[in-house]
Amino acid sequence: MEGGSAASTPAALPYYVAFSQLLGLTLVAMTGAWLGLYRGGIAWESDLQFNAHPLCMVIGLVFLQGDALLVYRVFRNEAKRTTKVLHGLLHVFALVIALVGLVAVFDYHRKKGYADLYSLHSWCGILVFGLYFVQWLVGFSFFLFPGAPFSLRSRYRPQHIFFGATIFLLSVGTALLGLKEALLFNLGDKYSAFEPEGVLANVLGLLLACFGGAVLYILTRADWKRPSQAEEQALSMDFKTLTEGDSPGSQ
Amino acid sequence: MEGGSAASTPAALPYYVAFSQLLGLTLVAMTGAWLGLYRGGIAWESDLQFNAHPLCMVIGLVFLQGDALLVYRVFRNEAKRTTKVLHGLLHVFALVIALVGLVAVFDYHRKKGYADLYSLHSWCGILVFGLYFVQWLVGFSFFLFPGAPFSLRSRYRPQHIFFGATIFLLSVGTALLGLKEALLFNLGDKYSAFEPEGVLANVLGLLLACFGGAVLYILTRADWKRPSQAEEQALSMDFKTLTEGDSPGSQ
């Protein structure tokens, strides 16, 4: 169980990561298939603008956000700085795609004269987007922008990890709520007659939950955590030792 | 950060636990208030039988299940066996209450002639209930029923913890889906007019998510984990040392 300090990759990790990617890609493809087969496809300048919303959110706030969390497990032996930049960049892509998804739905509502932000899905969605943006800003200024003291970094790190995982899970939950809303709006009574669209969307919902579970599993397995490297130990990890006057790297 | 080995209770833990309980109790009270004020209350032998479903699920699969997970953080200095029995018992109560909730909805559907198990909420619900029951059975036979070898226990333990937390989060997600379903069925177009019931139920949904987040935070904080006690170390924890021929308790 305590194999975390070895530099090599744990034997089972690549299979779990591959499985999570298979789930994630199936999820994106199935969202596209649902919108294409049953919702008329996607186009910005028409009633189909709404359909950009679920696709952008599944790609950005579910698939890319999930993959950004896995970066530290997958690139275990790269330099920490490279991995950090990749982690930050994936989150930027996710944020931008989610912003497009957000614009799509507000623009569609405006054109149609629909009310905004009345549903539980929309409340959760705005909360998730706001938290995700704040988390990115704080994460950037603590970990990527130079100058944050080691003490602050090491105190904030567990909070960053917890809130990162929580925002991801809340994103998955919000996507489930949105899917449910779309089904009930579009299918109505036909939903209870096991219409193919309803069954497909239910499977999509289970896939969403499974992708969330797979990412969480890889993220939380203690023996799969990224081993801290010699450079990091010397540079930033041994804050306590530094302040107590010992030489860095000893322990 | 490494204060987990001390026998005393971390200073902030009681406040976080108290906050989670305040959230949980408000959640149960608000579910009752929603059903009482807007859904006509609860009665088994009438159309109000359905209303037993959300109340039982919020009490059993959200509040009690969440509290069962916190038992090891709250009762840090009790004997491990006592804490285990309490953990198992709370899960039994949760399972029985959830079973009543399940019977309520199936019975109501049967009387009304409604279709069963067509929605994403129902698929997730059956999955959660099945997983929860299996998790309880496996947990009981590994940890409470005497005779499971130490090696199996220590190998299964991290899986039990991961699946426990995941099933709890899936329960919260399923409750959110059910709440959303009830709102769209009952309010229809009035939902977008910011009807008081809709706003109350949205707040209830946010409370559900917050309770899930609070339990997850207390559960995952590394320095709040239950310290292993001398008795346990001697009895079961040092499996590796035992098999390697050293005396138990050494490390």
Coordinates of C-alpha atoms in Angstrom, one line a residue, chain A residues 66-200:
Chain A
G66 CA -12.1 15.3 -14.9
D67 CA -9.0 14.8 -17.1
A68 CA -7.4 17.9 -15.6
L69 CA -7.7 16.3 -12.2
L70 CA -6.1 13.1 -13.4
V71 CA -3.0 14.9 -14.8
Y72 CA -1.0 14.4 -11.6
R73 CA -1.7 10.7 -11.7
V74 CA -1.0 10.2 -15.4
F75 CA 2.2 12.3 -15.7
R76 CA 3.8 11.0 -12.5
N77 CA 7.4 11.2 -13.6
E78 CA 7.4 14.5 -15.5
A79 CA 8.7 17.7 -13.9
K80 CA 6.2 19.1 -11.5
R81 CA 6.1 22.5 -13.3
T82 CA 5.2 20.9 -16.6
T83 CA 2.4 18.9 -15.0
K84 CA 1.1 22.0 -13.2
V85 CA 1.0 24.0 -16.4
L86 CA -0.9 21.2 -18.2
H87 CA -3.3 20.9 -15.2
G88 CA -3.9 24.7 -15.4
L89 CA -4.3 24.7 -19.2
L90 CA -6.8 21.9 -19.3
H91 CA -8.9 23.8 -16.7
V92 CA -8.7 26.9 -18.9
F93 CA -9.9 25.0 -21.9
A94 CA -12.7 23.5 -19.8
L95 CA -13.7 27.0 -18.5
V96 CA -13.7 28.6 -22.0
I97 CA -15.8 25.7 -23.4
A98 CA -18.2 26.0 -20.4
L99 CA -18.5 29.7 -21.0
V100 CA -19.5 29.1 -24.6
G101 CA -22.1 26.6 -23.2
L102 CA -23.3 29.2 -20.8
V103 CA -23.6 31.9 -23.5
A104 CA -25.5 29.4 -25.7
V105 CA -28.3 28.9 -23.1
F106 CA -28.6 32.5 -22.0
D107 CA -28.7 33.7 -25.6
Y108 CA -31.3 31.0 -26.5
H109 CA -33.5 32.0 -23.5
R110 CA -33.2 35.7 -24.5
K111 CA -34.3 35.1 -28.1
K112 CA -37.2 32.9 -27.0
G113 CA -38.2 35.1 -24.1
Y114 CA -37.8 32.4 -21.5
A115 CA -37.1 33.1 -17.9
D116 CA -33.5 32.6 -16.6
L117 CA -32.2 31.0 -13.5
Y118 CA -35.4 29.7 -12.0
S119 CA -34.5 26.0 -11.9
L120 CA -32.4 23.9 -9.5
H121 CA -30.2 23.0 -12.4
S122 CA -29.5 26.6 -13.2
W123 CA -28.8 27.5 -9.6
C124 CA -26.3 24.6 -9.3
G125 CA -24.8 25.5 -12.7
I126 CA -24.1 29.1 -11.8
L127 CA -22.7 28.0 -8.4
V128 CA -20.4 25.4 -10.1
F129 CA -19.2 27.9 -12.8
G130 CA -18.5 30.6 -10.1
L131 CA -16.7 28.2 -7.8
Y132 CA -14.7 26.7 -10.7
F133 CA -13.6 30.2 -11.8
V134 CA -12.6 31.2 -8.3
Q135 CA -10.8 27.9 -7.8
W136 CA -8.9 28.5 -11.0
L137 CA -7.9 32.0 -10.0
V138 CA -6.8 31.1 -6.5
G139 CA -5.0 28.0 -7.8
F140 CA -3.2 30.1 -10.4
S141 CA -2.1 32.8 -8.0
F142 CA -0.9 30.2 -5.3
F143 CA 0.7 27.6 -7.5
L144 CA 1.6 29.0 -10.9
F145 CA 2.2 32.7 -10.4
P146 CA 5.6 32.9 -8.7
G147 CA 5.9 34.4 -5.3
A148 CA 3.4 32.6 -3.0
P149 CA 5.2 31.6 0.1
F150 CA 5.8 27.9 0.7
S151 CA 3.8 28.0 3.9
L152 CA 0.7 29.3 2.2
R153 CA 1.1 26.8 -0.7
S154 CA 1.3 23.8 1.6
R155 CA -1.6 25.0 3.8
Y156 CA -3.8 25.7 0.8
R157 CA -2.9 22.5 -1.2
P158 CA -5.3 20.1 0.6
Q159 CA -8.2 22.7 0.3
H160 CA -7.4 23.1 -3.4
I161 CA -7.6 19.3 -3.9
F162 CA -10.8 18.9 -1.9
F163 CA -12.6 21.8 -3.6
G164 CA -11.3 20.6 -7.0
A165 CA -12.9 17.2 -6.5
T166 CA -16.1 18.6 -5.0
I167 CA -16.6 21.1 -7.9
F168 CA -16.0 18.3 -10.3
L169 CA -18.6 16.1 -8.6
L170 CA -21.0 19.0 -8.4
S171 CA -20.5 19.5 -12.2
V172 CA -21.5 15.9 -12.7
G173 CA -24.6 16.3 -10.5
T174 CA -25.6 19.5 -12.3
A175 CA -25.2 17.7 -15.7
L176 CA -27.5 15.0 -14.4
L177 CA -30.1 17.6 -13.3
G178 CA -29.9 19.3 -16.7
L179 CA -30.3 16.0 -18.6
K180 CA -33.3 15.1 -16.5
E181 CA -34.8 18.6 -17.1
A182 CA -34.3 18.2 -20.9
L183 CA -36.0 14.8 -20.8
L184 CA -39.0 15.9 -18.9
F185 CA -39.4 19.0 -21.0
N186 CA -39.1 17.2 -24.3
L187 CA -40.6 13.8 -23.7
G188 CA -43.3 14.5 -21.2
D189 CA -45.6 11.5 -20.8
K190 CA -43.7 9.6 -23.5
Y191 CA -40.8 9.2 -21.0
S192 CA -42.8 6.6 -19.0
A193 CA -43.5 4.6 -22.2
F194 CA -39.7 3.7 -22.5
E195 CA -39.2 5.8 -25.6
P196 CA -35.8 5.1 -27.2
E197 CA -34.7 8.7 -26.4
G198 CA -35.5 8.3 -22.8
V199 CA -33.6 5.0 -22.5
L200 CA -30.6 6.5 -24.3

